[in-house]
Short mmCIF file of C-alpha atoms in Angstrom, two decimals:
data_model
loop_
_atom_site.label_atom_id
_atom_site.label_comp_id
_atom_site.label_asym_id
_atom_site.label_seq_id
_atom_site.Cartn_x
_atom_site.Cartn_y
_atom_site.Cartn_z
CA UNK A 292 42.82 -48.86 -17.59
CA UNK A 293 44.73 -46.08 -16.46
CA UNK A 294 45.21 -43.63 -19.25
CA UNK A 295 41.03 -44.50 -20.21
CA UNK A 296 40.39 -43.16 -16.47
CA UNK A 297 42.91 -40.06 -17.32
CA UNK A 298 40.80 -39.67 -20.51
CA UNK A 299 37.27 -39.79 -18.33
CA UNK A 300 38.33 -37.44 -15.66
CA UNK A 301 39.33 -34.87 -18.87
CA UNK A 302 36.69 -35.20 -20.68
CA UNK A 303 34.20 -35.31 -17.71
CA UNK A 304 35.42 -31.74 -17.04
CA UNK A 305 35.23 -31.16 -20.65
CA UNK A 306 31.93 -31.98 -21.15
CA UNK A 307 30.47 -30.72 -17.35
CA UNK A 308 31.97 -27.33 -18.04
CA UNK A 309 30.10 -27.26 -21.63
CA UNK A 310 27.13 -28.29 -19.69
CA UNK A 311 27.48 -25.73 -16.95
CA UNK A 312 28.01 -22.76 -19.91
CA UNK A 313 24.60 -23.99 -21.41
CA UNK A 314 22.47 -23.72 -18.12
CA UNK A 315 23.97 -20.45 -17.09
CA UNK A 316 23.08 -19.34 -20.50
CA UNK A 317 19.72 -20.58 -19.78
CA UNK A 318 19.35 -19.53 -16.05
CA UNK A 319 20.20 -15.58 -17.42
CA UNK A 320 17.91 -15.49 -20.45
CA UNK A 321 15.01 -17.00 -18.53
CA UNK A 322 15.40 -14.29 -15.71
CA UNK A 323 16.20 -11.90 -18.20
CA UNK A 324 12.66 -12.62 -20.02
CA UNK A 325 10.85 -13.60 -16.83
CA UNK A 326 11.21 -10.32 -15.32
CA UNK A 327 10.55 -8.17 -17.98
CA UNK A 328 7.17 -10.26 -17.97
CA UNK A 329 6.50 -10.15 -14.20
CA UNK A 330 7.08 -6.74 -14.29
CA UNK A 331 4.30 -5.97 -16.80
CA UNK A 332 2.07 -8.14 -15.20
CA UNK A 333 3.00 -5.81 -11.92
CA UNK A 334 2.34 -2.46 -13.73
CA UNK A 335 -0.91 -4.09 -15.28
CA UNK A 336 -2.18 -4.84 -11.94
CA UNK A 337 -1.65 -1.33 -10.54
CA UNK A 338 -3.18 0.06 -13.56
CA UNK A 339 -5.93 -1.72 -13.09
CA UNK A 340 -5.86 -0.60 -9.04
CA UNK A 341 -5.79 2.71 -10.03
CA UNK A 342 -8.38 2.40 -12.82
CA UNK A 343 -10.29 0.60 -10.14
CA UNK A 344 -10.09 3.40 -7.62
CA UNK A 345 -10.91 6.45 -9.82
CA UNK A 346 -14.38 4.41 -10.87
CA UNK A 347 -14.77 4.06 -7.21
CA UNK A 348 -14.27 7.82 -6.43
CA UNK A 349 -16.09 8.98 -9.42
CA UNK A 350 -19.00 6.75 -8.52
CA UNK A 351 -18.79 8.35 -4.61
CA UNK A 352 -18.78 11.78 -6.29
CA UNK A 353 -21.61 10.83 -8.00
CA UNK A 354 -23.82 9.56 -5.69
CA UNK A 355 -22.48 12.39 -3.36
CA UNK A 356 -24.13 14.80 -6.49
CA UNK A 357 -27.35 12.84 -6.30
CA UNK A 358 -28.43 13.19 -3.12
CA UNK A 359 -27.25 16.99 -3.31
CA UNK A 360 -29.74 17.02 -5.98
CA UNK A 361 -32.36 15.03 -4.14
CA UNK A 362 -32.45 17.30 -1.34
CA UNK A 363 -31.99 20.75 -3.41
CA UNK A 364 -35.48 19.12 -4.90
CA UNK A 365 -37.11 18.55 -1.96
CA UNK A 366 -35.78 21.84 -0.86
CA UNK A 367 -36.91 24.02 -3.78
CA UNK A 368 -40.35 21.81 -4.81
CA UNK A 369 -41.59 21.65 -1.17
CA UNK A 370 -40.60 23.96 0.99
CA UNK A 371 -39.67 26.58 -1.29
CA UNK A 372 -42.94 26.29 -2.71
CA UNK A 373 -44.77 26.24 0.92
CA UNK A 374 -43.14 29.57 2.07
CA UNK A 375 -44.10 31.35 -0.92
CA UNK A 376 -47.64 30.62 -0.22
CA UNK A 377 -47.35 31.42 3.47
CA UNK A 378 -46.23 34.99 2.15
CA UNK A 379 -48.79 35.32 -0.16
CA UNK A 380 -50.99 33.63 2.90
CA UNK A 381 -49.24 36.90 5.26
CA UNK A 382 -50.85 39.25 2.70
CA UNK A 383 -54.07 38.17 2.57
CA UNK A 384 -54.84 37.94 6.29
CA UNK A 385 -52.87 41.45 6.66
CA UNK A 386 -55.91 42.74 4.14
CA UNK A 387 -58.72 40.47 6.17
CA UNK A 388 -57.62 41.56 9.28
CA UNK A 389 -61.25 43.07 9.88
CA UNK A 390 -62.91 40.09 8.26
CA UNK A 391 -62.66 37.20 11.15
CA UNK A 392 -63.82 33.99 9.12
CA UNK A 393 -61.16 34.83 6.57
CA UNK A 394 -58.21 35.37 9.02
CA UNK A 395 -59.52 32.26 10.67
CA UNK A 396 -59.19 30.23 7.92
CA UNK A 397 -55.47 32.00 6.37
CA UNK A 398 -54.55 31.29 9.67
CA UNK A 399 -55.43 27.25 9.37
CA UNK A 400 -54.24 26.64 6.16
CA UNK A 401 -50.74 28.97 6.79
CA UNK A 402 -50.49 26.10 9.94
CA UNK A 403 -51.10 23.70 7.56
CA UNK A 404 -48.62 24.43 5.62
CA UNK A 405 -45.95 24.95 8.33
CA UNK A 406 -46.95 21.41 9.35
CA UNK A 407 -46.28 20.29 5.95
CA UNK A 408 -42.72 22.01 5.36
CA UNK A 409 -41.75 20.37 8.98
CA UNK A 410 -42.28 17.08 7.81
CA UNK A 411 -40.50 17.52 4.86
CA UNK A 412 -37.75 19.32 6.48
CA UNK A 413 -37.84 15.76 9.30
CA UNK A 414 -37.77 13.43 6.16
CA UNK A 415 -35.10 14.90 4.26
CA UNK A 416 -32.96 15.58 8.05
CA UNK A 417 -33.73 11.74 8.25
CA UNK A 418 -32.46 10.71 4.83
CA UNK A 419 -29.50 12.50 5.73
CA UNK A 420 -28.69 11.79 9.62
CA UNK A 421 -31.31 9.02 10.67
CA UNK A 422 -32.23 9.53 13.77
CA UNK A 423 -32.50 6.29 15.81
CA UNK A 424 -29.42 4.75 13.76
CA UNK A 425 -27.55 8.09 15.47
CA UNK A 426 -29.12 7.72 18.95
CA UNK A 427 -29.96 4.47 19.71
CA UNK A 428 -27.51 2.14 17.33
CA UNK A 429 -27.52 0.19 14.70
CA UNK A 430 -29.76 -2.74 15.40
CA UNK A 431 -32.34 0.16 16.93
CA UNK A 432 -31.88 1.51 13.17
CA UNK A 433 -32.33 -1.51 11.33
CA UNK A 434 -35.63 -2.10 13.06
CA UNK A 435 -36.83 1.41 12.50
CA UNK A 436 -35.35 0.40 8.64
CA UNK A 437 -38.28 -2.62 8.96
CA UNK A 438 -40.49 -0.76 10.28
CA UNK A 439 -40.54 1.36 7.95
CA UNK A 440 -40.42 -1.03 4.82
CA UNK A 441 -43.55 -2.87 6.78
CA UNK A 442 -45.60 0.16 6.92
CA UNK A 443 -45.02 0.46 3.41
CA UNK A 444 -46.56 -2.68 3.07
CA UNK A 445 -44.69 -3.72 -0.54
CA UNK A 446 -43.17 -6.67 1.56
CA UNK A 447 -43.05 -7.99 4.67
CA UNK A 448 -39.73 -8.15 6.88
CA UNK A 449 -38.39 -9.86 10.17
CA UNK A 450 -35.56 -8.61 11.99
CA UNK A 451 -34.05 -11.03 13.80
CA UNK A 452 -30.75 -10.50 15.78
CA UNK A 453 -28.93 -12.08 19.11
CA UNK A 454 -26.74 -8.82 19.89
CA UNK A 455 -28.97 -5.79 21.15
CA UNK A 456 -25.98 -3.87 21.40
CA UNK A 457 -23.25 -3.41 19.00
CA UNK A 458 -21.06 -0.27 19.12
CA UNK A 459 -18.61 -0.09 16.13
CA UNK A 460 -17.12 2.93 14.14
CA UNK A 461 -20.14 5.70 13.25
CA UNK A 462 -18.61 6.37 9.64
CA UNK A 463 -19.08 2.35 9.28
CA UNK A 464 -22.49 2.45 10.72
CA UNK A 465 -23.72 5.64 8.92
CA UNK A 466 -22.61 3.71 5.32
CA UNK A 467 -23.60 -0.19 6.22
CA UNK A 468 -27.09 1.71 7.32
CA UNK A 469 -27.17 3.44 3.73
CA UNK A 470 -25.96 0.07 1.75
CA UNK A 471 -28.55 -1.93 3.67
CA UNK A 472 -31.26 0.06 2.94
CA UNK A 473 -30.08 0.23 -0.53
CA UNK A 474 -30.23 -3.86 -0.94
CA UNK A 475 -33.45 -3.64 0.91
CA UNK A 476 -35.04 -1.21 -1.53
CA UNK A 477 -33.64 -2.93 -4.55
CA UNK A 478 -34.70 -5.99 -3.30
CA UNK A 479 -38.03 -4.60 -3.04
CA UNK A 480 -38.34 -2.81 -6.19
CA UNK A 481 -36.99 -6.05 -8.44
CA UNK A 482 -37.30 -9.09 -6.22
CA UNK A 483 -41.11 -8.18 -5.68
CA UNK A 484 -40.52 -10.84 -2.34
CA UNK A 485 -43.52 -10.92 -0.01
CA UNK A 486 -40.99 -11.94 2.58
CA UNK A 487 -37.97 -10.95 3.97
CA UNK A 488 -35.83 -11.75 6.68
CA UNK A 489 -32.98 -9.27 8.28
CA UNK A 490 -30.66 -11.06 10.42
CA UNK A 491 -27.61 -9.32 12.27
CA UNK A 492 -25.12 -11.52 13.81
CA UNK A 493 -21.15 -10.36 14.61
CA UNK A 494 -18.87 -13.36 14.25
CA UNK A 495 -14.71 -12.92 14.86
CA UNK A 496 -15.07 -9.13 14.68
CA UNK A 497 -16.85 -8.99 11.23
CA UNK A 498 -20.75 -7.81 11.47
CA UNK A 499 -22.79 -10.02 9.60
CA UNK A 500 -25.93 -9.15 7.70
CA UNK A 501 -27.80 -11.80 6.19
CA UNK A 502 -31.04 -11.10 4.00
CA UNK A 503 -33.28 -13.90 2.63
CA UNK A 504 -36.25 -13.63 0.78
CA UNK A 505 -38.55 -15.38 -1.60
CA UNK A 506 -38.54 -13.05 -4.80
CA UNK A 507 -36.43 -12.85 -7.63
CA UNK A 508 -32.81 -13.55 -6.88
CA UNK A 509 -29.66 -12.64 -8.84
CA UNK A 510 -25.85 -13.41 -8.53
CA UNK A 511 -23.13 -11.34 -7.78
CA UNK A 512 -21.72 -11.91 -11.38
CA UNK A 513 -25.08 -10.81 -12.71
CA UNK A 514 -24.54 -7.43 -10.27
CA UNK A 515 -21.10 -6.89 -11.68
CA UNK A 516 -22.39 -7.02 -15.09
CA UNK A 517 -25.72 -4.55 -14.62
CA UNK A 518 -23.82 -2.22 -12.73
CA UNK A 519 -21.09 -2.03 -16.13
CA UNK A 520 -23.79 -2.11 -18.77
CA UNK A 521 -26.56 0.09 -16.52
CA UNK A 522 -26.15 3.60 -15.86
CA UNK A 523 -28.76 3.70 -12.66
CA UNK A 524 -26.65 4.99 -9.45
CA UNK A 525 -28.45 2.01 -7.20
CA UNK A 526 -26.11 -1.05 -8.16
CA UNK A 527 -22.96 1.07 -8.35
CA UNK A 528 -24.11 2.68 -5.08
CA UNK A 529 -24.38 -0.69 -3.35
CA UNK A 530 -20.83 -1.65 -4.60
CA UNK A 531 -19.05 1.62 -3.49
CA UNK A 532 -20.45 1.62 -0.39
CA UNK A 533 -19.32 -1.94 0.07
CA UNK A 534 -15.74 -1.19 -0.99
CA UNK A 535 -15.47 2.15 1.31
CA UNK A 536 -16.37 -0.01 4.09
CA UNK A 537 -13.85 -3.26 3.53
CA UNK A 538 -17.02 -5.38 2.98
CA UNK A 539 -18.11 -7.96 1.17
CA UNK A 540 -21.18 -8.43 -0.55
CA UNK A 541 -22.55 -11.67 -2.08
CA UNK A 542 -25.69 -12.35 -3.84
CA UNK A 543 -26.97 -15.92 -4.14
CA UNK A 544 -29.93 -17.79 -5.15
CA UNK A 545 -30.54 -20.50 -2.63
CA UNK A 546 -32.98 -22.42 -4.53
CA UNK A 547 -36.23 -21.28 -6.82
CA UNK A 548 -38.18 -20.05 -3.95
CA UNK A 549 -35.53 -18.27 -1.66
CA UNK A 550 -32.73 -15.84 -2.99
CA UNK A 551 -30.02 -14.64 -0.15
CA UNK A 552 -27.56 -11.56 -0.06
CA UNK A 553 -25.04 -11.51 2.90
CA UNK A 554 -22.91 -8.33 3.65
CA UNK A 555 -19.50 -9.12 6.08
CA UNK A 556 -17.98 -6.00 7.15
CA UNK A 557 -14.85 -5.96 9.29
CA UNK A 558 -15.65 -3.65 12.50
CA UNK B 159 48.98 -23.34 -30.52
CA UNK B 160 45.50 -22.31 -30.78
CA UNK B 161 45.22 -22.73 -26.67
CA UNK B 162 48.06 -20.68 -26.50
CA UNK B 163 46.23 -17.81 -28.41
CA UNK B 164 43.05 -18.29 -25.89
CA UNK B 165 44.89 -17.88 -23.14
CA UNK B 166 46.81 -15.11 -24.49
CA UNK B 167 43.71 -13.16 -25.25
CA UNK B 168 42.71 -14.03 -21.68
CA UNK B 169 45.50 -12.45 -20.64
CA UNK B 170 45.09 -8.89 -22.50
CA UNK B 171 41.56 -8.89 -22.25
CA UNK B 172 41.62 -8.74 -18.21
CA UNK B 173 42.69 -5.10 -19.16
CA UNK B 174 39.33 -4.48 -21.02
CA UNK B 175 37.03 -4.10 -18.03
CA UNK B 176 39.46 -1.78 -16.28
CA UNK B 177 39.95 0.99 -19.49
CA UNK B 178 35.95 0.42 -19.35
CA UNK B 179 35.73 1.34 -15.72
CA UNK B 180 38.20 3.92 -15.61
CA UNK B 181 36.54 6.02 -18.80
CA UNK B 182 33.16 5.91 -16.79
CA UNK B 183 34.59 6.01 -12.99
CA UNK B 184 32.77 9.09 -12.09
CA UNK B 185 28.94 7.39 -12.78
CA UNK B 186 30.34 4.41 -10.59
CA UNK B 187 27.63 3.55 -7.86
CA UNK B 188 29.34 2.92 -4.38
CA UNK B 189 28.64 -1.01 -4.44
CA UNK B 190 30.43 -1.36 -7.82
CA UNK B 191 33.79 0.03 -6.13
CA UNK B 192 34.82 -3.24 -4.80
CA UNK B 193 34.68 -4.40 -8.29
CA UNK B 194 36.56 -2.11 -9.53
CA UNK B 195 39.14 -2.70 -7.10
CA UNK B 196 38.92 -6.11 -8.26
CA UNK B 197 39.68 -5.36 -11.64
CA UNK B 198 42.62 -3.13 -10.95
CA UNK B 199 43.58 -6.29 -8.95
CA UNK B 200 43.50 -9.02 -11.80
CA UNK B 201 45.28 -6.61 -14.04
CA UNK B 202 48.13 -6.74 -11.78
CA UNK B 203 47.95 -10.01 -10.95
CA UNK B 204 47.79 -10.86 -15.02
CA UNK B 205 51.18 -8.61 -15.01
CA UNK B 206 52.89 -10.42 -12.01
CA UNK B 207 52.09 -13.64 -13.02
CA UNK B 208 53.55 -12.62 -16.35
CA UNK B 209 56.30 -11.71 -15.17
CA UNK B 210 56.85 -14.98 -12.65
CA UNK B 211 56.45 -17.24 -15.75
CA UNK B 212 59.27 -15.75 -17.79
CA UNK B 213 61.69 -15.95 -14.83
CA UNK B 214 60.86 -19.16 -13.94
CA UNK B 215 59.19 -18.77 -10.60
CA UNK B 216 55.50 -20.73 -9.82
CA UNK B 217 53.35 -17.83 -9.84
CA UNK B 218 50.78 -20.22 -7.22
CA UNK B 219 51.95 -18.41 -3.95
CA UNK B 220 49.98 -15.10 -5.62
CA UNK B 221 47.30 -17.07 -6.76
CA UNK B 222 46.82 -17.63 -3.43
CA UNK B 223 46.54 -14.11 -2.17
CA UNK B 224 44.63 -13.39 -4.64
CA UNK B 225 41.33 -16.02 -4.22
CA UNK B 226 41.28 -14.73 -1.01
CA UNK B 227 41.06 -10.93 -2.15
CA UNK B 228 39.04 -11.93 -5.14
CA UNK B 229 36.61 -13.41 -2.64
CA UNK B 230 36.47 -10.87 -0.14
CA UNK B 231 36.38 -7.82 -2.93
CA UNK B 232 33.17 -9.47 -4.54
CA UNK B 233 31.76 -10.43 -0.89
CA UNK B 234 32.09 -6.68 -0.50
CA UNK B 235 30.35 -6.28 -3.49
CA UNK B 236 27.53 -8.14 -2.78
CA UNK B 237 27.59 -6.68 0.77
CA UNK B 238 26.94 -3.24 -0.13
CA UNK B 239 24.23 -4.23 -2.55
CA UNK B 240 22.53 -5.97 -0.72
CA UNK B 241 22.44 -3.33 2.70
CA UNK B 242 19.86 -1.37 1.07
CA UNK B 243 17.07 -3.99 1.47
CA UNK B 244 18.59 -6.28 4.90
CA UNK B 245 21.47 -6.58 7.06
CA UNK B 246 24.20 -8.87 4.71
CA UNK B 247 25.84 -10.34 8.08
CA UNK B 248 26.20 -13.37 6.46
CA UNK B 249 28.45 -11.87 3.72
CA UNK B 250 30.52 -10.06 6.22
CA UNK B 251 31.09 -13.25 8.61
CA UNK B 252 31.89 -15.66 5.53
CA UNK B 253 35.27 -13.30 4.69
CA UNK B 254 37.22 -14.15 7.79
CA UNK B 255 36.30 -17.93 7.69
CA UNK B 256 37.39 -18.17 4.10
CA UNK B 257 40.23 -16.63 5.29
CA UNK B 258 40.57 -19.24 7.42
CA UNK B 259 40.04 -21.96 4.82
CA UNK B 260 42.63 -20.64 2.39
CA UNK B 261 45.08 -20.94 5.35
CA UNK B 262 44.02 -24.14 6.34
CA UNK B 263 44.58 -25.36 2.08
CA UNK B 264 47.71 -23.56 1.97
CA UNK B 265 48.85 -26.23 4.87
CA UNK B 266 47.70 -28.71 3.30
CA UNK B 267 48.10 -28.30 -0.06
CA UNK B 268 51.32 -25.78 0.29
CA UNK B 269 52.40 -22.79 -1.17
CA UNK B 270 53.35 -24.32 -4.45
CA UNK B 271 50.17 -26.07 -5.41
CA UNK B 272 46.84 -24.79 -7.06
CA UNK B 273 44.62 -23.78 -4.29
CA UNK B 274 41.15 -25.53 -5.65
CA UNK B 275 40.29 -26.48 -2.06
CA UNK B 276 39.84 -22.60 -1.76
CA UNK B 277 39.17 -22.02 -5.31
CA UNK B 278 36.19 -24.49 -5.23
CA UNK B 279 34.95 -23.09 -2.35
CA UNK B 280 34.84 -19.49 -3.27
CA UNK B 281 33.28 -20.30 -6.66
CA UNK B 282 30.47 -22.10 -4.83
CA UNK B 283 29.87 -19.26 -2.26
CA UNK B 284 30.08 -16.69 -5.07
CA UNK B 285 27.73 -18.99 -7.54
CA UNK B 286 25.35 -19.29 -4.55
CA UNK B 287 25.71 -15.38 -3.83
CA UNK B 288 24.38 -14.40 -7.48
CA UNK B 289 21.34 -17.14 -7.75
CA UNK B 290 20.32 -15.63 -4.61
CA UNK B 291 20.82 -12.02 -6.46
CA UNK B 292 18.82 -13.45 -9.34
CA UNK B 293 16.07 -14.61 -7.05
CA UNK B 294 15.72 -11.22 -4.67
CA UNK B 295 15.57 -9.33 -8.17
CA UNK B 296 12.72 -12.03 -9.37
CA UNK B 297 10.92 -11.96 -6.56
CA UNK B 298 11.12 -8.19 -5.61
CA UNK B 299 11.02 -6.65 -9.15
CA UNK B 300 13.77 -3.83 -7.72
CA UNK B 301 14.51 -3.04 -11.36
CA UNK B 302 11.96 -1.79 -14.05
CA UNK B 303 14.90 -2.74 -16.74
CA UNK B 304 17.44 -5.27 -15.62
CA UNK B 305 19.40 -5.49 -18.39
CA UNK B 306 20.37 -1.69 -18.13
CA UNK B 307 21.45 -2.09 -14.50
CA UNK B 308 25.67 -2.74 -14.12
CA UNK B 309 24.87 -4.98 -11.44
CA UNK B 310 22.78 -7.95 -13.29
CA UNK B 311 26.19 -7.95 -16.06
CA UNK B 312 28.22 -8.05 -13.02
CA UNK B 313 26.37 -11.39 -11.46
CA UNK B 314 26.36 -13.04 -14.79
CA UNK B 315 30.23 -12.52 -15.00
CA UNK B 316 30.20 -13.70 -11.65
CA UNK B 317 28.28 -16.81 -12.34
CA UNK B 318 29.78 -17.25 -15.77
CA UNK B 319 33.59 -17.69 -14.89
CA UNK B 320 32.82 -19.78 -11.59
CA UNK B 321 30.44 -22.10 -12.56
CA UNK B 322 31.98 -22.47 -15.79
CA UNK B 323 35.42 -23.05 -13.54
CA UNK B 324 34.19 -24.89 -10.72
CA UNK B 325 34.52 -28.44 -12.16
CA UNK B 326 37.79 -27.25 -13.19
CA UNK B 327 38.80 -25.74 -9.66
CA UNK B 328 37.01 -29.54 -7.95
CA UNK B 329 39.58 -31.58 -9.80
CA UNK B 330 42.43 -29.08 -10.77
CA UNK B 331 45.14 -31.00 -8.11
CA UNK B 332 43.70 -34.53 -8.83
CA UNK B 333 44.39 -33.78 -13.30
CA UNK B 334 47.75 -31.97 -12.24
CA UNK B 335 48.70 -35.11 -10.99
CA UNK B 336 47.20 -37.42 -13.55
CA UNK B 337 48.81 -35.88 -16.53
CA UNK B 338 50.39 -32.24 -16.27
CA UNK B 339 50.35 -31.43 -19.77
CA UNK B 340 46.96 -32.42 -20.60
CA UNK B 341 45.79 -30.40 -17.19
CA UNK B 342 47.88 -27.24 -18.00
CA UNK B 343 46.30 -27.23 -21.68
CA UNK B 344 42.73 -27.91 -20.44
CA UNK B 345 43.21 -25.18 -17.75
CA UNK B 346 44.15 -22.58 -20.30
CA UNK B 347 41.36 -23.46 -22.38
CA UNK B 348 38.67 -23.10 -20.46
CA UNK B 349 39.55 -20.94 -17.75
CA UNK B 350 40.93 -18.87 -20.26
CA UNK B 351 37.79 -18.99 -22.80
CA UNK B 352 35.22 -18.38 -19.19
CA UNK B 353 37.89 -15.82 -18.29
CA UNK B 354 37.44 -13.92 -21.55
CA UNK B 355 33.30 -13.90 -20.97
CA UNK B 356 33.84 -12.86 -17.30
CA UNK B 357 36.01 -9.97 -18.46
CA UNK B 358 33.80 -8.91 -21.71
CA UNK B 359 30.41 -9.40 -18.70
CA UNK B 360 32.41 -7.27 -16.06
CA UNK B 361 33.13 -4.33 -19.28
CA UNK B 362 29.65 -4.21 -20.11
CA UNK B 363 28.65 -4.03 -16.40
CA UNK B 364 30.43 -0.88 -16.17
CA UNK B 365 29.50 0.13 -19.40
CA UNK B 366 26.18 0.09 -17.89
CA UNK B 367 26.84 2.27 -15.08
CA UNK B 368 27.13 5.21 -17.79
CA UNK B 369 23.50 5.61 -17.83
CA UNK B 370 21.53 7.29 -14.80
#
């Protein structure tokens, strides 16, 4: 009994020591392979980080180009056009000077077209710095957003909102303004809804916008894909925007008749 | 006979590691010194207990100086590794208690006898010391190539010869006693054979520390 427990106490080391040599073995191939993997998994992601960032900036740039171009347009087509004739307008009273009906009327039409160039020079100041968003708020803004949309008269919008008052960060403001007005138009132009509803909540410090209406919805997926395959600045406009704010955006269809798109944006 | 040639190859190669790290000395990284150290250490140690064997004298009472500077040398190591991402307190506070422990077996145990009280202790710390170096490399990805880093061929030596040992270390006293023969031929076979892959491990380590 003796020497067989002599024997099991030897060969127990024997074979635990075998056993131990085999999982150590293991234990360092597996961490050598395992990290090698992890770590290309690691450079992957920040590849695609990095790949993900220079689309973003390139599509900022972009849309920073168009509306550049947009207002060197209005710029050049309207008012450029509008001062040349007031010159022209500036010669021919200077050589009717004598001739009162003709001055008289120069004189209207050159005030006509002053009027004109002022408007144009208010819309395009508008598109750029809006005025009630920058003087009165957001939720002022978004109403003057519906009014405008109403007067239109494509759709019809509700605003609806409990908070009269919400101050958060300007840059934020300026860019949730732009993205919502983006949605709105796109909404517009492809949903075709008769009616829309704008509601503006702020919930645990995030700002809430929630848009229903009874056109044609779409999904987010669907919006990732168009905005790959389509080379139209108005989906990848509506994703930067979201991303330079920390937002979210989400586009649902609720059911055949109603189609939703809700915007969270940390403030 | 063939046992005999194991553990005489054990012997020799504990030289291996320190040519190795004395050829490439100057690339040595600060938290490799203590290893280094250590290997001038087991060279000597080879040589004494050499040298106590062929007068006659049990070579145990250095054995037991040197677990306890084994164990502090590769605490150190670990240590200074370590220091560049936390605060290894626990590292430092573990040295003086083993020290404590070794006393403490040597009382028990005496002078004379193999110290696997100790022995088994410090191979569990140091086993525990590289899994958790294994782990903080998985989890952090510190190193874009692990296998070229001195430090990863320094943990598997590590873990190599004392988990390979540790068994051996447990029940070392309890096999002396059961048969000494059979215990002092098992000993040299596989410390010897996880001796030889913890010296080859701790070569290529430094090896390793050649390249920038």
């Amino acid at each position: 009994m003796e020497s067989k427990d002599q024997i099991d106490i030897f060969t127990l080391v024997i074979m635990s020591s075998m056993g131990i040599l085999v999982l150590i073995l293991f234990i360092v191939f597996f961490i050598a392979l395992y990290q090698k993997r992890m770590l290309a998994h690691k450079t992957e992601l920040v590849d695609t980080e990095n790949k993900h960032q220079k689309k973003l900036l390139e599509a900022s740039l972009e849309i920073a180009e168009q509306e550049r171009v947009k207002i060197a347009t209005n710029l050049h087509d309207d008012i450029g056009i509008t001062l040349s004739v007031l010159k022209l307008n500036l010669s021919r009273a200077k050589k009717n000077i004598n001739n009162q009906s003709v001055f008289d009327e120069i004189i209207s039409a050159s005030n006509k077209n002053i009027d004109d160039s002022l408007d144009t020079v208010r819309s395009i100041y508008n598109d750029i710095m809006p005025p009630t968003l920058m003087k009165l708020g957001f939720v002022k803004g978004m109403k003057e957003l519906c009014n405008q949309i109403n007067y239109a008269g494509a759709s019809e919008i509700t605003f609806s909102t409990v908070q009269e008052n919400m101050e958060f960060d300007k840059k934020i403001e300026l860019q949730l303004y732009r993205l919502v007005k983006e949605v709105l138009n796109n909404t517009v132009k492809h949903g075709k809804p008769n009616l829309i509803e704008l509601n503006i909540e702020v919930k645990d410090n995030k700002l809430i916008v929630t848009i229903l209406h009874n056109g044609i919805g779409i999904t987010t997926e669907a919006i990732k894909k168009l905005s790959e395959q389509s080379t139209g600045l108005g989906l990848k406009s509506i994703l930067t925007r979201t991303q330079l704010i920390n937002a979210t955006i989400d586009f649902s269809i609720l059911n055949n008749q109603m189609a939703k798109v809700l915007i969270i944006t940390p403030i | 006979m063939d046992t005999w040639v194991l553990d005489l190859i054990s012997t020799y190669i504990s030289a291996l590691p320190f040519l190795v790290a004395l050829i490439y000395f100057k690339k040595i990284k600060a938290y490799l010194i203590p290893v280094f150290v250590l290997v001038i250490v087991n060279v000597s140690v080879e040589v004494l207990t050499n040298i106590y064997i062929e007068i006659g004298r049990n070579a145990n009472e250095v054995l037991h100086v040197f677990t306890i500077v084994e164990f502090c040398l590769l605490s150190c190591f670990f240590a200074l590794f370590f220091k560049k991402y936390f605060n290894p307190l626990i590292i430092y506070s573990l040295m003086p208690l083993f020290g404590i422990l070794s006393y403490l077996d040597y009382k028990i145990n005496g002078l004379n006898s193999t110290d696997n009280f100790s022995l088994s202790v410090e191979s569990f710390t140091l086993v525990v010391y590289t899994l958790f170096f294994f782990y903080f490399v998985l989890k952090n990805l510190i190193f874009d190539d692990l296998l070229a880093q001195p430090v990863f061929w320094i943990c598997t030596a590590v873990l190599f010869y004392f988990s390979g040992n540790f068994v051996l270390f447990v029940f070392g006293n309890y096999m002396a006693r059961v048969d000494l023969n059979k215990y002092i031929i098992l000993r040299a076979s596989i410390h010897a054979f996880f001796n030889v892959l913890y010296n080859v491990f701790l070569s290529l380590g430094f090896w390793k520390a050649r390249i920038k």
